[in-house]
Short mmCIF file of C-alpha atoms in Angstrom, two decimals:
data_model
loop_
_atom_site.label_atom_id
_atom_site.label_comp_id
_atom_site.label_asym_id
_atom_site.label_seq_id
_atom_site.Cartn_x
_atom_site.Cartn_y
_atom_site.Cartn_z
CA MET C 1 69.00 -13.83 -70.55
CA ARG C 2 72.12 -15.43 -69.47
CA ILE C 3 74.05 -14.49 -66.27
CA ALA C 4 77.68 -14.53 -66.79
CA PHE C 5 79.89 -15.70 -63.63
CA ASP C 6 83.77 -15.70 -63.37
CA LYS C 7 84.28 -19.07 -61.93
CA GLU C 8 87.52 -18.70 -61.19
CA ASN C 9 87.18 -15.88 -59.24
CA MET C 10 84.14 -17.67 -57.73
CA ASP C 11 86.14 -20.45 -56.53
CA ASP C 12 88.57 -18.33 -55.15
CA MET C 13 85.90 -16.66 -53.06
CA THR C 14 84.32 -20.35 -51.93
CA LYS C 15 87.99 -21.10 -50.65
CA ASP C 16 88.26 -17.92 -48.69
CA ILE C 17 85.01 -18.26 -47.04
CA LYS C 18 85.72 -22.12 -46.00
CA ASN C 19 88.91 -20.47 -44.50
CA LYS C 20 86.98 -17.96 -42.57
CA THR C 21 84.08 -20.08 -41.52
CA GLY C 22 85.13 -23.62 -41.47
CA GLU C 23 85.48 -26.39 -44.28
CA GLY C 24 82.30 -26.74 -46.14
CA GLN C 25 80.56 -24.12 -43.95
CA THR C 26 78.61 -21.28 -44.82
CA MET C 27 77.85 -18.06 -42.12
CA TRP C 28 74.63 -19.67 -41.55
CA GLY C 29 75.91 -22.33 -39.42
CA GLY C 30 76.34 -26.24 -39.63
CA ARG C 31 73.14 -27.23 -41.28
CA PHE C 32 74.39 -26.89 -44.46
CA SER C 33 77.40 -28.99 -45.89
CA ALA C 34 77.95 -26.66 -49.29
CA SER C 35 77.62 -23.17 -50.72
CA PRO C 36 74.95 -21.89 -52.52
CA GLY C 37 74.74 -22.76 -56.17
CA GLU C 38 75.48 -19.50 -58.51
CA LEU C 39 72.30 -18.36 -59.08
CA MET C 40 71.15 -18.80 -55.65
CA GLN C 41 74.39 -16.59 -54.73
CA ALA C 42 73.21 -14.18 -57.42
CA ILE C 43 69.73 -13.77 -56.31
CA ASN C 44 70.44 -13.96 -52.63
CA VAL C 45 73.59 -11.56 -52.29
CA SER C 46 72.79 -7.94 -51.24
CA ILE C 47 76.28 -6.84 -50.34
CA GLY C 48 76.31 -4.42 -53.36
CA PHE C 49 73.51 -2.14 -51.89
CA ASP C 50 73.34 -2.79 -48.17
CA ARG C 51 76.88 -1.72 -47.47
CA ARG C 52 75.38 1.60 -46.91
CA LEU C 53 74.28 0.40 -43.54
CA ALA C 54 77.75 -0.45 -42.39
CA GLU C 55 77.78 2.93 -39.94
CA GLN C 56 74.30 1.76 -38.51
CA ASP C 57 75.28 -1.88 -38.40
CA ILE C 58 78.54 -1.04 -36.05
CA ALA C 59 76.65 1.36 -33.96
CA GLY C 60 73.99 -1.33 -33.24
CA SER C 61 76.55 -3.88 -32.62
CA LYS C 62 78.38 -1.66 -30.13
CA ALA C 63 75.27 -0.98 -28.39
CA HIS C 64 74.47 -4.71 -28.36
CA SER C 65 77.61 -5.59 -26.96
CA ASP C 66 77.77 -3.00 -24.24
CA MET C 67 74.40 -4.16 -23.03
CA LEU C 68 75.83 -7.94 -23.28
CA ALA C 69 78.60 -6.99 -20.97
CA ALA C 70 76.34 -5.06 -18.81
CA GLN C 71 74.20 -7.79 -18.13
CA GLY C 72 76.81 -10.40 -17.60
CA ILE C 73 76.10 -12.15 -20.90
CA ILE C 74 79.93 -11.71 -22.14
CA THR C 75 82.77 -10.29 -20.37
CA ALA C 76 84.07 -6.99 -20.25
CA LYS C 77 87.16 -8.09 -22.14
CA ASP C 78 85.02 -9.55 -25.02
CA ARG C 79 83.25 -6.52 -25.35
CA ASP C 80 86.35 -4.26 -25.38
CA ALA C 81 88.02 -6.45 -27.97
CA ILE C 82 84.51 -6.09 -30.02
CA HIS C 83 84.50 -2.37 -30.04
CA GLN C 84 88.13 -1.96 -31.00
CA GLY C 85 87.74 -4.50 -33.70
CA LEU C 86 84.40 -2.56 -34.77
CA ASP C 87 86.44 0.52 -34.66
CA GLU C 88 89.17 -0.64 -36.88
CA ILE C 89 86.42 -1.93 -39.53
CA GLY C 90 84.76 1.16 -39.61
CA GLU C 91 88.16 2.96 -40.32
CA GLU C 92 88.58 0.32 -43.11
CA ILE C 93 85.17 0.72 -44.65
CA ALA C 94 85.70 4.57 -44.59
CA ASN C 95 89.13 4.70 -46.12
CA GLY C 96 87.93 2.19 -48.84
CA THR C 97 90.50 -0.74 -47.78
CA PHE C 98 87.50 -2.97 -46.60
CA ALA C 99 86.95 -6.12 -48.63
CA PHE C 100 83.34 -6.83 -49.28
CA SER C 101 82.60 -10.45 -50.35
CA ASP C 102 79.42 -11.66 -52.12
CA GLU C 103 80.02 -14.88 -50.41
CA LEU C 104 79.33 -13.17 -47.31
CA GLU C 105 76.00 -11.91 -48.47
CA ASP C 106 75.28 -8.98 -46.48
CA ILE C 107 76.80 -6.34 -44.48
CA HIS C 108 76.16 -7.92 -41.45
CA LEU C 109 78.08 -11.11 -42.25
CA ASN C 110 80.85 -9.35 -43.93
CA ILE C 111 81.43 -7.10 -40.89
CA GLU C 112 81.23 -10.13 -38.67
CA ALA C 113 83.45 -12.09 -40.75
CA ARG C 114 86.30 -9.37 -40.62
CA LEU C 115 85.44 -9.36 -36.87
CA LYS C 116 86.39 -12.46 -36.11
CA GLU C 117 89.55 -12.36 -38.40
CA LYS C 118 90.69 -9.47 -36.15
CA ILE C 119 89.65 -10.76 -32.75
CA GLY C 120 89.26 -14.24 -32.97
CA GLU C 121 86.73 -16.06 -30.53
CA ALA C 122 85.44 -13.02 -28.89
CA GLY C 123 83.94 -11.89 -32.30
CA GLY C 124 81.77 -14.80 -32.25
CA ARG C 125 80.16 -13.79 -29.12
CA LEU C 126 78.69 -10.49 -30.41
CA HIS C 127 75.74 -12.43 -32.23
CA THR C 128 74.46 -13.84 -28.93
CA GLY C 129 70.92 -12.71 -28.15
CA ARG C 130 70.15 -11.07 -31.68
CA SER C 131 69.30 -12.37 -35.12
CA ARG C 132 69.98 -10.94 -38.62
CA ASN C 133 66.20 -9.97 -38.42
CA ASP C 134 66.31 -7.62 -35.61
CA GLN C 135 69.86 -6.36 -36.64
CA VAL C 136 68.77 -5.20 -40.42
CA ALA C 137 65.21 -4.21 -38.82
CA THR C 138 67.71 -1.73 -36.56
CA ASP C 139 70.31 -0.83 -39.22
CA PHE C 140 67.34 0.30 -41.70
CA ARG C 141 65.55 2.53 -39.16
CA LEU C 142 68.92 4.32 -37.89
CA TRP C 143 69.65 5.19 -41.85
CA VAL C 144 65.82 6.06 -42.54
CA ARG C 145 65.99 8.34 -39.37
CA GLY C 146 69.12 9.99 -40.15
CA LYS C 147 67.86 10.66 -43.50
CA LEU C 148 64.65 12.34 -42.27
CA ASP C 149 66.64 14.71 -40.29
CA MET C 150 68.73 15.72 -43.06
CA PHE C 151 65.60 16.01 -44.95
CA GLU C 152 64.33 18.36 -42.32
CA ALA C 153 67.74 20.51 -42.67
CA GLN C 154 67.20 20.60 -46.52
CA LEU C 155 63.81 21.45 -46.29
CA THR C 156 64.55 24.53 -43.60
CA LYS C 157 67.00 25.72 -46.22
CA LEU C 158 64.73 25.52 -48.85
CA MET C 159 61.90 27.58 -47.06
CA GLN C 160 64.54 30.24 -45.79
CA ALA C 161 65.26 30.94 -49.60
CA LEU C 162 61.69 31.24 -50.62
CA LEU C 163 61.39 33.35 -47.59
CA ASP C 164 64.32 35.68 -48.52
CA GLN C 165 62.69 36.03 -52.08
CA ALA C 166 59.00 36.80 -50.28
CA GLU C 167 60.29 39.46 -48.18
CA ALA C 168 62.54 40.78 -51.23
CA ASN C 169 59.04 40.90 -53.32
CA THR C 170 56.22 41.86 -50.93
CA ASP C 171 54.91 44.40 -53.71
CA THR C 172 55.92 42.80 -56.80
CA ILE C 173 52.80 42.16 -58.77
CA MET C 174 52.54 39.12 -61.01
CA PRO C 175 49.20 37.81 -62.63
CA GLY C 176 47.63 35.02 -60.34
CA PHE C 177 46.56 32.09 -62.48
CA THR C 178 43.55 29.34 -62.11
CA HIS C 179 43.56 27.14 -65.05
CA LEU C 180 46.92 28.69 -66.20
CA GLN C 181 44.97 31.55 -67.32
CA SER C 182 45.04 35.01 -65.75
CA ALA C 183 43.10 35.36 -62.80
CA GLN C 184 43.63 37.97 -60.30
CA PRO C 185 46.97 39.98 -59.70
CA VAL C 186 48.99 38.65 -56.75
CA THR C 187 52.37 39.40 -55.29
CA PHE C 188 55.32 37.50 -55.98
CA GLY C 189 56.29 37.32 -52.51
CA HIS C 190 52.67 35.78 -51.93
CA HIS C 191 53.34 33.23 -54.43
CA MET C 192 56.80 32.42 -52.66
CA LEU C 193 55.01 31.94 -49.66
CA ALA C 194 52.59 29.31 -50.99
CA TYR C 195 55.60 27.30 -51.77
CA LEU C 196 56.94 27.75 -48.34
CA GLU C 197 53.61 26.73 -46.53
CA MET C 198 53.81 23.33 -48.69
CA PHE C 199 57.09 22.44 -47.77
CA ALA C 200 56.62 23.56 -44.15
CA ARG C 201 53.81 20.77 -44.17
CA ASP C 202 56.40 18.32 -45.77
CA ARG C 203 58.75 19.23 -43.03
CA SER C 204 56.36 18.35 -40.57
CA ARG C 205 55.10 15.07 -42.11
CA PHE C 206 58.78 13.97 -41.84
CA ALA C 207 58.86 14.91 -38.31
CA ASP C 208 55.60 12.93 -37.55
CA CYS C 209 57.02 10.00 -39.37
CA ARG C 210 60.25 10.12 -37.31
CA THR C 211 58.15 10.30 -33.94
CA ARG C 212 56.42 7.02 -35.12
CA MET C 213 59.33 5.17 -36.26
CA ASN C 214 61.82 6.18 -33.44
CA GLU C 215 61.19 2.45 -31.65
CA SER C 216 64.15 -0.04 -31.46
CA PRO C 217 63.84 -3.51 -32.60
CA LEU C 218 67.01 -4.39 -31.36
CA GLY C 219 66.56 -7.64 -29.10
CA ALA C 220 63.50 -9.26 -30.92
CA ALA C 221 65.96 -11.74 -32.17
CA ALA C 222 64.82 -13.95 -34.94
CA LEU C 223 60.78 -13.43 -34.25
CA ALA C 224 60.01 -14.40 -30.82
CA GLY C 225 62.24 -12.84 -28.57
CA THR C 226 65.52 -14.24 -26.61
CA PRO C 227 66.27 -16.53 -23.36
CA TYR C 228 69.26 -14.51 -22.61
CA PRO C 229 68.76 -11.83 -19.95
CA ILE C 230 68.93 -8.61 -22.25
CA ASN C 231 68.23 -5.04 -21.59
CA ARG C 232 66.48 -3.56 -24.61
CA ASP C 233 65.88 -0.26 -22.64
CA MET C 234 69.67 0.12 -22.54
CA THR C 235 70.15 -0.66 -26.41
CA ALA C 236 67.06 1.95 -27.43
CA GLU C 237 68.84 4.46 -25.35
CA ALA C 238 72.00 4.04 -26.59
CA LEU C 239 71.02 4.19 -30.22
CA GLY C 240 68.62 7.41 -29.79
CA PHE C 241 65.53 5.47 -29.88
CA ASP C 242 62.55 6.48 -27.69
CA ARG C 243 61.61 2.91 -26.40
CA PRO C 244 61.80 -0.89 -27.53
CA MET C 245 59.18 -2.12 -29.70
CA ALA C 246 56.85 -3.85 -27.96
CA ASN C 247 55.98 -6.87 -30.08
CA SER C 248 59.01 -9.03 -31.12
CA LEU C 249 56.91 -10.09 -34.57
CA ASP C 250 55.94 -6.58 -35.19
CA ALA C 251 59.88 -5.61 -34.46
CA VAL C 252 61.15 -7.85 -37.13
CA SER C 253 58.69 -7.37 -39.76
CA ALA C 254 57.46 -3.83 -39.89
CA ARG C 255 58.43 -1.85 -42.72
CA ASP C 256 55.72 0.71 -42.48
CA PHE C 257 58.13 3.32 -41.21
CA ALA C 258 59.78 3.20 -44.63
CA LEU C 259 56.31 3.37 -46.69
CA GLU C 260 55.41 6.23 -44.58
CA ALA C 261 58.87 7.89 -45.26
CA LEU C 262 58.42 7.22 -48.88
CA ALA C 263 54.64 8.68 -48.57
CA ALA C 264 56.04 11.67 -47.19
CA ALA C 265 58.66 11.80 -49.83
CA SER C 266 56.38 11.71 -52.46
CA ILE C 267 54.08 14.24 -50.95
CA CYS C 268 57.49 16.53 -51.01
CA ALA C 269 58.74 15.54 -54.39
CA ALA C 270 55.20 16.46 -56.16
CA HIS C 271 55.70 19.74 -54.47
CA LEU C 272 59.17 20.07 -56.07
CA SER C 273 57.78 19.07 -59.25
CA ARG C 274 54.91 21.54 -59.08
CA LEU C 275 57.42 24.67 -58.47
CA SER C 276 59.84 23.16 -60.96
CA GLU C 277 57.08 23.20 -63.66
CA GLU C 278 56.54 26.94 -62.73
CA ILE C 279 60.35 27.87 -63.11
CA VAL C 280 60.12 25.76 -66.58
CA ILE C 281 57.25 27.83 -67.74
CA TRP C 282 58.14 31.28 -66.15
CA THR C 283 61.88 31.16 -67.81
CA SER C 284 60.69 30.37 -71.32
CA ALA C 285 61.12 33.05 -73.73
CA GLN C 286 56.74 33.45 -73.87
CA PHE C 287 56.81 34.17 -70.26
CA GLN C 288 60.11 35.78 -69.30
CA PHE C 289 58.76 36.08 -65.54
CA VAL C 290 62.11 35.21 -64.15
CA SER C 291 65.82 34.40 -65.01
CA LEU C 292 68.40 31.84 -63.72
CA THR C 293 72.19 32.29 -63.71
CA ASP C 294 74.20 29.61 -65.67
CA ALA C 295 74.58 27.71 -62.31
CA PHE C 296 71.11 26.13 -62.73
CA THR C 297 70.49 26.60 -66.61
CA THR C 298 72.34 24.82 -69.70
CA GLY C 299 72.66 25.53 -73.62
CA SER C 300 71.91 23.86 -76.35
CA SER C 301 74.40 21.92 -78.80
CA ILE C 302 72.99 23.28 -81.88
CA MET C 303 70.87 26.38 -80.80
CA PRO C 304 73.35 29.05 -79.32
CA GLN C 305 70.72 31.06 -78.21
CA LYS C 306 69.06 28.60 -75.85
CA ARG C 307 69.35 28.68 -72.08
CA ASN C 308 67.69 25.50 -70.77
CA PRO C 309 66.20 25.23 -67.13
CA ASP C 310 67.44 21.59 -66.85
CA ALA C 311 67.94 21.76 -63.28
CA ALA C 312 64.35 22.25 -62.65
CA GLU C 313 63.13 19.59 -65.55
CA LEU C 314 65.26 17.03 -63.59
CA ILE C 315 63.63 17.84 -60.27
CA ARG C 316 60.27 17.70 -61.95
CA ALA C 317 61.23 14.32 -63.35
CA LYS C 318 62.49 12.63 -60.06
CA VAL C 319 59.10 12.56 -58.50
CA GLY C 320 58.84 9.29 -60.52
CA ARG C 321 61.45 7.65 -59.31
CA ILE C 322 59.99 8.49 -55.63
CA VAL C 323 56.50 7.47 -56.03
CA GLY C 324 57.79 4.36 -57.92
CA ALA C 325 59.72 3.43 -54.82
CA LEU C 326 56.62 3.87 -52.62
CA THR C 327 54.80 1.33 -55.15
CA SER C 328 57.55 -0.81 -55.56
CA LEU C 329 57.86 -1.45 -51.76
CA THR C 330 54.08 -1.54 -51.15
CA ILE C 331 53.66 -4.23 -53.24
CA VAL C 332 56.67 -6.01 -51.77
CA MET C 333 54.98 -5.98 -48.59
CA LYS C 334 51.20 -6.28 -49.18
CA GLY C 335 50.95 -10.31 -49.16
CA LEU C 336 53.71 -11.08 -46.51
CA PRO C 337 52.69 -13.11 -43.72
CA LEU C 338 54.46 -12.47 -40.26
CA ALA C 339 57.04 -12.28 -39.69
CA TYR C 340 60.34 -11.88 -41.86
CA SER C 341 60.49 -12.87 -45.49
CA LYS C 342 63.21 -12.73 -47.47
CA ASP C 343 61.36 -10.66 -49.73
CA MET C 344 62.00 -7.70 -47.30
CA GLN C 345 65.43 -7.90 -48.80
CA GLU C 346 63.78 -5.92 -51.51
CA ASP C 347 63.00 -2.83 -49.13
CA LYS C 348 66.19 -1.37 -49.33
CA GLU C 349 67.16 -0.58 -52.91
CA PRO C 350 63.92 1.46 -53.59
CA VAL C 351 64.04 3.74 -50.37
CA PHE C 352 68.04 4.52 -51.25
CA ASP C 353 67.08 5.26 -54.37
CA ALA C 354 64.17 7.52 -53.93
CA PHE C 355 66.13 9.29 -50.81
CA ASP C 356 69.19 9.85 -53.14
CA ALA C 357 66.75 11.56 -55.41
CA LEU C 358 65.02 13.81 -53.07
CA GLU C 359 68.30 14.68 -51.40
CA LEU C 360 69.65 16.05 -54.57
CA GLY C 361 66.08 17.60 -55.36
CA LEU C 362 65.67 19.70 -52.43
CA ALA C 363 69.55 20.86 -52.64
CA ALA C 364 69.02 21.97 -56.29
CA MET C 365 65.71 23.52 -55.36
CA ALA C 366 67.35 25.52 -52.81
CA GLY C 367 70.11 26.66 -54.62
CA MET C 368 67.69 27.55 -57.90
CA VAL C 369 64.93 29.73 -55.65
CA ALA C 370 67.93 31.40 -54.32
CA ASP C 371 69.41 32.02 -57.73
CA MET C 372 66.25 33.44 -59.40
CA THR C 373 65.71 37.06 -60.03
CA PRO C 374 62.00 38.12 -61.15
CA ASN C 375 61.68 40.20 -63.85
CA LYS C 376 59.50 42.91 -61.90
CA ASP C 377 58.47 44.70 -65.37
CA ARG C 378 57.25 41.93 -67.48
CA LEU C 379 55.51 40.73 -64.19
CA ALA C 380 53.67 43.73 -63.83
CA GLU C 381 52.93 43.81 -67.58
CA ALA C 382 51.38 40.18 -67.18
CA ALA C 383 49.55 41.38 -64.03
CA GLY C 384 47.50 43.90 -65.88
CA ALA C 385 46.62 41.44 -69.12
CA ALA C 386 43.52 39.44 -69.61
CA PHE C 387 41.18 42.10 -67.50
CA SER C 388 42.63 40.62 -64.40
CA THR C 389 41.31 43.13 -62.06
CA ALA C 390 37.39 42.28 -63.32
CA THR C 391 36.85 40.90 -60.18
CA ASP C 392 38.05 44.18 -58.29
CA LEU C 393 35.18 45.91 -60.60
CA ALA C 394 32.80 43.47 -59.45
CA ASP C 395 33.43 44.01 -55.70
CA TRP C 396 33.33 47.87 -56.07
CA LEU C 397 29.75 47.49 -57.63
CA VAL C 398 28.75 45.47 -54.58
CA MET C 399 30.21 47.48 -52.08
CA ASN C 400 29.76 50.69 -53.49
CA LEU C 401 26.24 50.35 -55.22
CA ASN C 402 24.73 47.58 -52.93
CA MET C 403 24.45 45.61 -56.10
CA PRO C 404 23.87 41.49 -55.29
CA PHE C 405 27.35 40.19 -56.50
CA ARG C 406 25.46 38.01 -59.53
CA ASP C 407 24.26 41.15 -60.83
CA ALA C 408 27.73 42.88 -60.42
CA HIS C 409 29.01 39.68 -62.19
CA HIS C 410 27.00 40.20 -65.26
CA VAL C 411 27.46 44.15 -65.36
CA THR C 412 31.30 43.38 -65.13
CA GLY C 413 31.16 40.86 -67.77
CA THR C 414 29.47 43.53 -70.19
CA ILE C 415 31.78 46.05 -69.35
CA VAL C 416 34.99 43.43 -69.98
CA ALA C 417 33.55 42.70 -73.69
CA MET C 418 33.05 46.01 -74.35
CA ALA C 419 36.99 46.54 -73.49
CA GLU C 420 37.92 43.82 -75.30
CA ASN C 421 36.12 45.02 -78.41
CA GLN C 422 38.37 48.46 -77.62
CA GLY C 423 41.54 46.66 -77.33
CA LYS C 424 41.82 48.42 -73.90
CA THR C 425 42.27 47.17 -70.33
CA LEU C 426 39.86 47.88 -67.91
CA ASP C 427 41.59 50.94 -66.41
CA ALA C 428 42.16 52.67 -69.94
CA LEU C 429 38.25 52.58 -70.46
CA SER C 430 36.56 56.03 -70.22
CA LEU C 431 33.91 56.56 -67.64
CA PRO C 432 31.12 57.23 -69.81
CA ASP C 433 31.45 53.75 -71.77
CA MET C 434 31.37 51.92 -68.20
CA GLN C 435 28.32 54.48 -67.41
CA SER C 436 26.79 53.26 -70.40
CA VAL C 437 26.30 49.75 -68.99
CA GLU C 438 25.76 51.19 -65.25
CA ALA C 439 24.91 54.51 -64.47
CA GLY C 440 25.94 54.48 -60.79
CA ILE C 441 29.54 54.02 -61.78
CA THR C 442 31.91 57.26 -60.48
CA ASP C 443 35.36 57.55 -61.27
CA ASP C 444 36.26 56.06 -57.50
CA VAL C 445 36.21 52.98 -59.70
CA PHE C 446 39.55 53.60 -61.17
CA ARG C 447 40.95 53.62 -57.69
CA VAL C 448 40.91 49.86 -57.73
CA LEU C 449 41.13 48.98 -61.64
CA THR C 450 45.00 48.86 -61.27
CA PRO C 451 46.94 45.45 -60.44
CA LEU C 452 49.03 46.90 -57.42
CA ALA C 453 45.63 48.52 -56.37
CA SER C 454 43.61 45.17 -56.84
CA ALA C 455 46.32 43.35 -54.81
CA SER C 456 46.60 45.86 -52.17
CA SER C 457 42.90 45.52 -51.45
CA ARG C 458 43.19 41.66 -50.70
CA THR C 459 43.86 42.05 -46.72
CA SER C 460 42.07 39.06 -45.28
CA TYR C 461 44.43 37.05 -43.42
CA GLY C 462 46.47 35.17 -45.69
CA GLY C 463 45.56 37.41 -48.94
CA THR C 464 48.24 38.91 -50.89
CA ALA C 465 48.10 42.34 -49.74
CA PRO C 466 51.65 43.39 -49.42
CA SER C 467 50.85 44.27 -45.70
CA GLU C 468 49.76 40.95 -45.44
CA VAL C 469 52.66 39.38 -47.01
CA MET C 470 55.14 41.59 -44.58
CA LYS C 471 53.01 40.01 -41.86
CA GLN C 472 53.73 36.40 -42.66
CA VAL C 473 57.15 37.06 -43.60
CA LYS C 474 57.73 38.28 -39.88
CA ARG C 475 55.92 35.12 -38.68
CA TRP C 476 58.19 32.88 -40.77
CA ARG C 477 61.32 34.73 -39.75
CA ASP C 478 60.22 34.04 -35.91
CA VAL C 479 59.63 30.25 -36.79
CA LEU C 480 62.89 29.68 -38.84
CA LEU C 481 65.26 31.54 -36.40
#
C-alpha cells in the first residue's frame, strides 16, 4: 500500500515549524538537526486524535504553572502570562480557529508552540519540572475520569427509566424464560428490575475504577522524578486527584486505569446488548410483547409494513467495538518494560472509540426504555402458554399433600402430558382428570394454576410477586433520589 503525501504542504509546514522552534530544530530540542522523514512523521503523529485532550492539557498546565510560581521556580509574572496565553488558546480551540499542526506531533507540543508564539520566553518556562510522559499520563487520566463521571450520570438515568417501567408494571404478567423457553410466569416490573440491578453494578464498577485511578502522575517527569523543588500534592489537589502517585516509574507507565475502565465498559456493554436482544425479540411480529415509537425504529426501503428496532440492534453491535478496545489495549501493554514506550501512544484511540460507543449506547437505551410500551394482553396470553404453572402444581402437591418434590414432579409431568393431549392449559383441565393421576388433588389446586396466581405466590425476598416488586421499587426510589 502506498502512502500519499502533499510535499508542497509538508515543505510549508516544515518552514513554519522552523520559524517557531529555530532553524533546523524540532520541539525535541537541539540533538536533532533535521525534521523527521515522511514515513516517520506519518507513524509518529498523534494530533489527529489526541487533540481531544486539549481541555485536560490546559488544566494540567495551569495547575503546574501555579505550583511552579508558588515554589519560586518561575515568577508570578511568568505564571500570569502563561495562564493568559493558555486561556486564549483554549478559546481558539473552542471556536475552531486554532491551527493544529502535524509537524508538532501531539496536543502538548501544539499548545506549547502556540503559547510561545503568544507570550514569548515565558512560554518556554512552563515545561520546567515535567515531561511529556507525565503530562500525557495526567491528561489521559483526567479525560477518562471525566468519562467515568458521565457514565455514572447516564447509568443513573437509565436506571430511573427502568424503575419507572417497573413501577408502572408491578402486576403486568409475562412469561419468564430459561433457554428462551417459557418457564414460569413473572411480572414485567420484575424483569425491568433485573436489568436495573445489572446496571447498578455497572455504575458501582465505574465508581470503583474512578477511586483507584484518581491519583496524579504530574511531577513524575520522564520516569525518575525531578530535581526541582516541586509540590506534587499541590498539583494533585488542584486537579481534583486524591493524592500524587507514589512511584515515578509507575506514574508514567501505568495504563491499568484505562484497562479497568474498558473492562467495566465491556461488562456494561454486554448488559446493554442483552437488553437490546430482548427488545429485538419482544418487538418482533412473533412475540409482540412491547412496541416502540418512530423515535427508535426505522422502516424498510422495500417492505412498507416493516418497523425495525434498529436502535436496539446497533446498541447490540457496539459491544464488539468496546470489547475489541479492551483486547487491543491489553495486547499493547502486555509486553512493555518500564517505563514509557512509544507503543503507549496507541492507548488513546481504542479508549476514545469505546467510550464514544458506550456513551451513545447508554443514551439510546435510556430513551428506548422510556419509550417502550408493554402489550399487556399479549404478555398475559404468553404467560399462560406452555404449561408455565406446572411448577406451581408441583409445589401445591408438596405443600398440601406432603408429597416429596421428586414424586410431585413426576405426577405433574403426567398431568402436563394429559393437558397437552387434550390441547388445554393446566387450569382448563377438569378436576376428575387430575384426580385420575393423583386422587388427593382438590379443587383448591385451581387457586395456583393461573399465571397471576403463580407470580403472586413468589413472595420470597427478590421474588416476582407484585408485592415484592413494589418493595424493590420503593427501595430503589430511595437510592436514586
